[in-house]
CSV table of C-alpha atoms in Angstrom, one decimal:
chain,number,residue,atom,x,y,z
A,1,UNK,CA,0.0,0.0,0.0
A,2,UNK,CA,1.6,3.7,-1.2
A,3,UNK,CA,2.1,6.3,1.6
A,4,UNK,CA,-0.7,8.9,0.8
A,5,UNK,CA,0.5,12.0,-0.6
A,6,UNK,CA,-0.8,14.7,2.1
A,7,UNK,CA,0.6,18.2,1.5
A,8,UNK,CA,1.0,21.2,3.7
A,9,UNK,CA,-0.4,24.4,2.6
A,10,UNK,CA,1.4,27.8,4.1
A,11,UNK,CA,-0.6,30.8,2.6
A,12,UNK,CA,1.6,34.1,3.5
A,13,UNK,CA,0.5,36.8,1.6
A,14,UNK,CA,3.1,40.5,1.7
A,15,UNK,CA,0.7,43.0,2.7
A,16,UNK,CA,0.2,43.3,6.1
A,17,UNK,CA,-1.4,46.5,8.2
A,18,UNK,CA,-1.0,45.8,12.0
A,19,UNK,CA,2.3,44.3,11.8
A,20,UNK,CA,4.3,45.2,8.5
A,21,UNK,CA,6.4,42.3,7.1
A,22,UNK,CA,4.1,40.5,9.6
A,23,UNK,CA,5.2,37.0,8.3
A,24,UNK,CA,8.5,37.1,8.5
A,25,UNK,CA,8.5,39.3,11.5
A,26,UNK,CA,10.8,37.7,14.0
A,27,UNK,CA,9.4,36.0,16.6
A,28,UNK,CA,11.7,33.7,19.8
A,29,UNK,CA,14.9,34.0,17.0
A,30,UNK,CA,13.6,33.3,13.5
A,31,UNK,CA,10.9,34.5,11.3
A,32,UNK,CA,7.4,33.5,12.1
A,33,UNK,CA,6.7,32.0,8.9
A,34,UNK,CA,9.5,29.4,9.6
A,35,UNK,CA,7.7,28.0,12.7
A,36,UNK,CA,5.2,26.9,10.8
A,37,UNK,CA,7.0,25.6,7.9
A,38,UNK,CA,9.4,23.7,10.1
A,39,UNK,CA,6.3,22.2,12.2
A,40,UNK,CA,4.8,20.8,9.2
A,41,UNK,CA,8.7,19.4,8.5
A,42,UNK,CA,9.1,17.6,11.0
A,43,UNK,CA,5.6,15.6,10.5
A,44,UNK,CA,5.7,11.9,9.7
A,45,UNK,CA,2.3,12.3,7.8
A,46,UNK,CA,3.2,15.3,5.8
A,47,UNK,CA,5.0,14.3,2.3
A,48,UNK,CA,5.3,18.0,0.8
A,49,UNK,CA,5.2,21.6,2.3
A,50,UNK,CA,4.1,24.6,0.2
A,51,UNK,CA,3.9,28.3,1.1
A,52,UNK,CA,1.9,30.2,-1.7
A,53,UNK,CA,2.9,34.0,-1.2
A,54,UNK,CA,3.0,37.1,-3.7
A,55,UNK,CA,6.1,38.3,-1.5
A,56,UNK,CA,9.3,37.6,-2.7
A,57,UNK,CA,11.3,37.7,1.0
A,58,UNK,CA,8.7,35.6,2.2
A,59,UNK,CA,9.4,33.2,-0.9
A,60,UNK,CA,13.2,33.3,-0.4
A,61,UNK,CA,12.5,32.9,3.4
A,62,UNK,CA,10.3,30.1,3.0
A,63,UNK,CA,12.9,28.4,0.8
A,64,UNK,CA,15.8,29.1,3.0
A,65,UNK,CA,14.1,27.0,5.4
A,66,UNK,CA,13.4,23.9,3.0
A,67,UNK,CA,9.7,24.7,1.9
A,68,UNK,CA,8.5,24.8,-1.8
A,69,UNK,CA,6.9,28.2,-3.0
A,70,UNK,CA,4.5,28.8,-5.1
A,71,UNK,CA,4.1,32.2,-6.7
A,72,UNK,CA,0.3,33.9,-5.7
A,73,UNK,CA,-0.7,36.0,-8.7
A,74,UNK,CA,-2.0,39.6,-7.3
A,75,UNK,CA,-5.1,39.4,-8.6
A,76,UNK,CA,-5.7,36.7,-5.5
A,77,UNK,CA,-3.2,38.2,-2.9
A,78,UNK,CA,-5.2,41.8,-1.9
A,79,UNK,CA,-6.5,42.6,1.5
A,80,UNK,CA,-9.6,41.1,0.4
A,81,UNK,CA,-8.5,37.7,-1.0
A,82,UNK,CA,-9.5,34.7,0.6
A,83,UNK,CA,-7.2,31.9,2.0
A,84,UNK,CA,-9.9,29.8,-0.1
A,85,UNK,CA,-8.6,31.5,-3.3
A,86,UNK,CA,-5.2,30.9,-2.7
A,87,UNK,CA,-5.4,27.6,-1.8
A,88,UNK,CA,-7.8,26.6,-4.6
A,89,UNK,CA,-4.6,28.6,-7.0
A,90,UNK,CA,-1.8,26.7,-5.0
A,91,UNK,CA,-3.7,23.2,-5.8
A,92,UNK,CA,-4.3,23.9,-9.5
A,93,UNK,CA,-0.9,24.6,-9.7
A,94,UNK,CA,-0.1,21.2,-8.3
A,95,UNK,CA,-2.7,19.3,-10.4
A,96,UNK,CA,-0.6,20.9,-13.3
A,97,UNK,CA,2.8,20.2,-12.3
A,98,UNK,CA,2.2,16.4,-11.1
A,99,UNK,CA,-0.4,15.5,-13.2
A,100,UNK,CA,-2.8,14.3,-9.7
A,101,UNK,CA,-3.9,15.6,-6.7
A,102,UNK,CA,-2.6,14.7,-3.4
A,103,UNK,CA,-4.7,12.6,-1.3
A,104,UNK,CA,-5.0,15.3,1.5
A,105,UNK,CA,-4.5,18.7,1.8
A,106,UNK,CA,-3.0,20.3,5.4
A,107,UNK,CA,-4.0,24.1,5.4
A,108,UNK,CA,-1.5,25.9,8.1
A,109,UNK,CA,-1.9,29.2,9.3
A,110,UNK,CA,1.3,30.5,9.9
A,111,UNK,CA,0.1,33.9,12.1
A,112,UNK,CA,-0.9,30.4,14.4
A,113,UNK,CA,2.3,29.1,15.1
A,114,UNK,CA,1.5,27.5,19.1
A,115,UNK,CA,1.5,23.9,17.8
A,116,UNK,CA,3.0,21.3,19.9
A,117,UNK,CA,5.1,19.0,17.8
A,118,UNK,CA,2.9,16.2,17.3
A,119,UNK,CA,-0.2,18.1,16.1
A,120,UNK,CA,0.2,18.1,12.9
A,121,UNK,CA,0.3,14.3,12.9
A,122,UNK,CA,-2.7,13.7,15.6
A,123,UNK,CA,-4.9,16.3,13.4
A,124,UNK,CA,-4.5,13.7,10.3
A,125,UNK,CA,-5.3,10.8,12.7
A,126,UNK,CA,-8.3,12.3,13.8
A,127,UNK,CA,-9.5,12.9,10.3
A,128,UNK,CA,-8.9,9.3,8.8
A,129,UNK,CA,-9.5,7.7,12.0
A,130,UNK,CA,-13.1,9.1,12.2
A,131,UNK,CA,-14.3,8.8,8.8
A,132,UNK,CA,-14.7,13.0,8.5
A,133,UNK,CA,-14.0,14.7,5.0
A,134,UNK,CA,-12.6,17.7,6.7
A,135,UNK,CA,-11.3,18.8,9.8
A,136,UNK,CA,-10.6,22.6,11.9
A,137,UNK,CA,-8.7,22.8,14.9
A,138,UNK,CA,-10.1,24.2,18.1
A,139,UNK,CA,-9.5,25.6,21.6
A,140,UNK,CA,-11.9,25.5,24.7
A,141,UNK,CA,-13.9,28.4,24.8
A,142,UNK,CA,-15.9,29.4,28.4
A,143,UNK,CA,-16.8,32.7,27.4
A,144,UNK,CA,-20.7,33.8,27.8
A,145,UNK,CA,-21.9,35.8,24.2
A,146,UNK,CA,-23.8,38.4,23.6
A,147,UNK,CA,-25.3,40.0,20.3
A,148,UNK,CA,-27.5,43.2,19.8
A,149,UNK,CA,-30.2,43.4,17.6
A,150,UNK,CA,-31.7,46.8,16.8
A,151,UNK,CA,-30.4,47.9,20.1
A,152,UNK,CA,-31.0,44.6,22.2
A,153,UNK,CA,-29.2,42.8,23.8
A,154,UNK,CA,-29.5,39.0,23.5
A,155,UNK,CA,-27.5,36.1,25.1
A,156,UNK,CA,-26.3,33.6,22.8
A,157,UNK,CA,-25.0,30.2,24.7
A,158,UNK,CA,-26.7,30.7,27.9
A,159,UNK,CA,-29.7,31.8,29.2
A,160,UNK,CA,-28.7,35.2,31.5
A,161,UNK,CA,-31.7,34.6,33.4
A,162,UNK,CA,-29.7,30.9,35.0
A,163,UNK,CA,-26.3,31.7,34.6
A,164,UNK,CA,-24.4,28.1,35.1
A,165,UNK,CA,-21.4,27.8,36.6
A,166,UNK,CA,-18.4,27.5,34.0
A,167,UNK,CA,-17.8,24.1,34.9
A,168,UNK,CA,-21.4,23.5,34.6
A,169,UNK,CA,-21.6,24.7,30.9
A,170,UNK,CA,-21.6,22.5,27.8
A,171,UNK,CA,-18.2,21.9,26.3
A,172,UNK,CA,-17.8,24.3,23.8
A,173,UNK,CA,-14.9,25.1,21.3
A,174,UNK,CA,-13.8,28.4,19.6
A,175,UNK,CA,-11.9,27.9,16.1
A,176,UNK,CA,-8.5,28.5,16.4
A,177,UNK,CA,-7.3,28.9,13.0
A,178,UNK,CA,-4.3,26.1,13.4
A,179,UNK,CA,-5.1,23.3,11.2
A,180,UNK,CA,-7.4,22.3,9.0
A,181,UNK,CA,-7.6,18.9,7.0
A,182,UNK,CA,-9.4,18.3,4.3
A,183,UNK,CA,-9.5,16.8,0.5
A,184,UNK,CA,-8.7,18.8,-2.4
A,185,UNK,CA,-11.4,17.6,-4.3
A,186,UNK,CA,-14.0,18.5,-2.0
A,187,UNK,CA,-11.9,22.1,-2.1
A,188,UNK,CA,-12.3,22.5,-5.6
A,189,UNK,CA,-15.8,21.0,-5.8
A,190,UNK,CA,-17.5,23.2,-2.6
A,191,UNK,CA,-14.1,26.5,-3.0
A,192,UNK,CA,-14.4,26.1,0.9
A,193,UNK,CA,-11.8,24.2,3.3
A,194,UNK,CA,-14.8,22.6,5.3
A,195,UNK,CA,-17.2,20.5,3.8
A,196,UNK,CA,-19.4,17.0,4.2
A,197,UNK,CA,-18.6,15.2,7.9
A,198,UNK,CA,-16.5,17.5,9.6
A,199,UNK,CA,-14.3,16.2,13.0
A,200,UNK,CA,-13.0,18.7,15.3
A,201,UNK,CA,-8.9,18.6,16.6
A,202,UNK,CA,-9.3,19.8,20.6
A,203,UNK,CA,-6.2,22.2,21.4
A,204,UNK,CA,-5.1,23.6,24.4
A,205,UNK,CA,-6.1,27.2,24.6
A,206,UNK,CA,-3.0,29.5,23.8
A,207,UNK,CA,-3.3,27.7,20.5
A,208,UNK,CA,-6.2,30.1,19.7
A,209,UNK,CA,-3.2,33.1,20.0
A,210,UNK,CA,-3.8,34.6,16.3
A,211,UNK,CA,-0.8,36.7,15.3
A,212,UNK,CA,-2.6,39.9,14.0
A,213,UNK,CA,-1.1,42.9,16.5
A,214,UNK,CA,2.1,43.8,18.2
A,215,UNK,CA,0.1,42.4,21.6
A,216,UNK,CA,-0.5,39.4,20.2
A,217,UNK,CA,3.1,38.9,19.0
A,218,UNK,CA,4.4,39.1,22.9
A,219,UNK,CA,2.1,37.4,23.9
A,220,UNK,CA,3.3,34.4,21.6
A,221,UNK,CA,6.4,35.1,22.2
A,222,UNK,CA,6.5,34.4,26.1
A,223,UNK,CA,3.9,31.7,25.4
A,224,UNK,CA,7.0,29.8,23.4
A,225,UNK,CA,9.6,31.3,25.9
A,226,UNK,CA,7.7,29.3,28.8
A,227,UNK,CA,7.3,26.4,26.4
A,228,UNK,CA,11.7,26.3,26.1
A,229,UNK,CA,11.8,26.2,29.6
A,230,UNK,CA,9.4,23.8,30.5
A,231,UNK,CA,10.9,21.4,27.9
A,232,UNK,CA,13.8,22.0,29.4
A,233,UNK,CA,13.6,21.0,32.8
């Protein structure tokens, strides 16, 4: 039986407003970019790792650190392009090049880089293990939501009038934005990363840290400070 073909897929675009350069912005000693490229490296599942980037010092970047690069066109790489578009690009590309797709597709967000280092390869368990067609990542959420409508407030998990205890509450899970597994002909048939039975990969909670202002970048950074340590002891 052949080893599946299941490929890694960094999107990076260049333009970036809260953080300029914000993907290769150093973070704990080397561009953040390469802690997600070097994650998805050092997976036994993963046979290939693409970043797909219209930046040219993220492409050298990426390559410096052993990923493949595919070159975003612009037209798909503006502050309103989707990571669907580029992904949907990146596996055209590949279709073209190889002449098949690969059996699964790992989308990586590299602004999420608080993996542990068997994630990767539990999140691609999970999938074939339970039968799903796609997959998102996930962190415990405890929070109580509101909305307003026309100037109403309304809770939306929990009825305010019985407020349970947190402990009391039905597990819930906010998407973190890590990981997501899926096929890529369910991609190109649906243009959306989730799609048929979908599984959920639990993560701890300072997965859900989303690289996206300069607060958020120390906050990863002592998050993987305190990670050294501890796996130093």
């Amino acid at each position: 039986m052949s080893t599946p073909s299941i490929v890694a897929i960094i999107p990076a675009r260049g333009g970036s407003k809260g953080i300029p350069g914000k993907n290769i912005h150093p973070l704990a000693g080397k561009p953040l970019i390469v802690h997600t490229i070097e994650q998805a490296l050092r997976s036994s599942r993963v046979t290939s790792t693409v970043v797909t980037t219209d930046d040219e010092r993220i492409a050298a970047t990426s390559r410096d650190a052993g990923a493949a690069v595919i070159v975003r066109p612009a037209v798909i790489s503006g502050d309103t392009a989707t990571s669907e578009s580029a992904l949907i690009h990146a596996v055209e590309i590949m279709q073209t090049q190889n002449g098949s797709l690969p059996d699964l597709l790992v989308f990586l967000q590299c602004t999420s880089p608080l993996r542990h280092p068997d994630d990767i390869d539990r999140a691609i368990e999970t999938l074939l293990s339970s039968g799903a067609d796609s997959l998102l990542s996930v962190s415990p959420s405890h929070r109580f939501l509101w909305t307003e409508t026309e100037g109403e407030a309304r809770s939306i998990n929990y009825d305010f009038h019985h407020r349970p205890r947190r402990q009391d509450m039905q597990p819930q899970y906010a998407e973190n934005g890590s990981i997501y597994v899926f096929r890529p002909q369910a991609l190109l048939a649906t243009s959306n990363r989730l799609s048929g039975k979908i599984a959920l990969y639990k993560m701890d909670e300072d997965a859900a840290v989303d690289i996206d202002t300069p607060l958020d970048l120390k906050l990863a950074e002592i998050l993987l400070q305190e990670r050294h340590k501890e796996a130093q002891r």
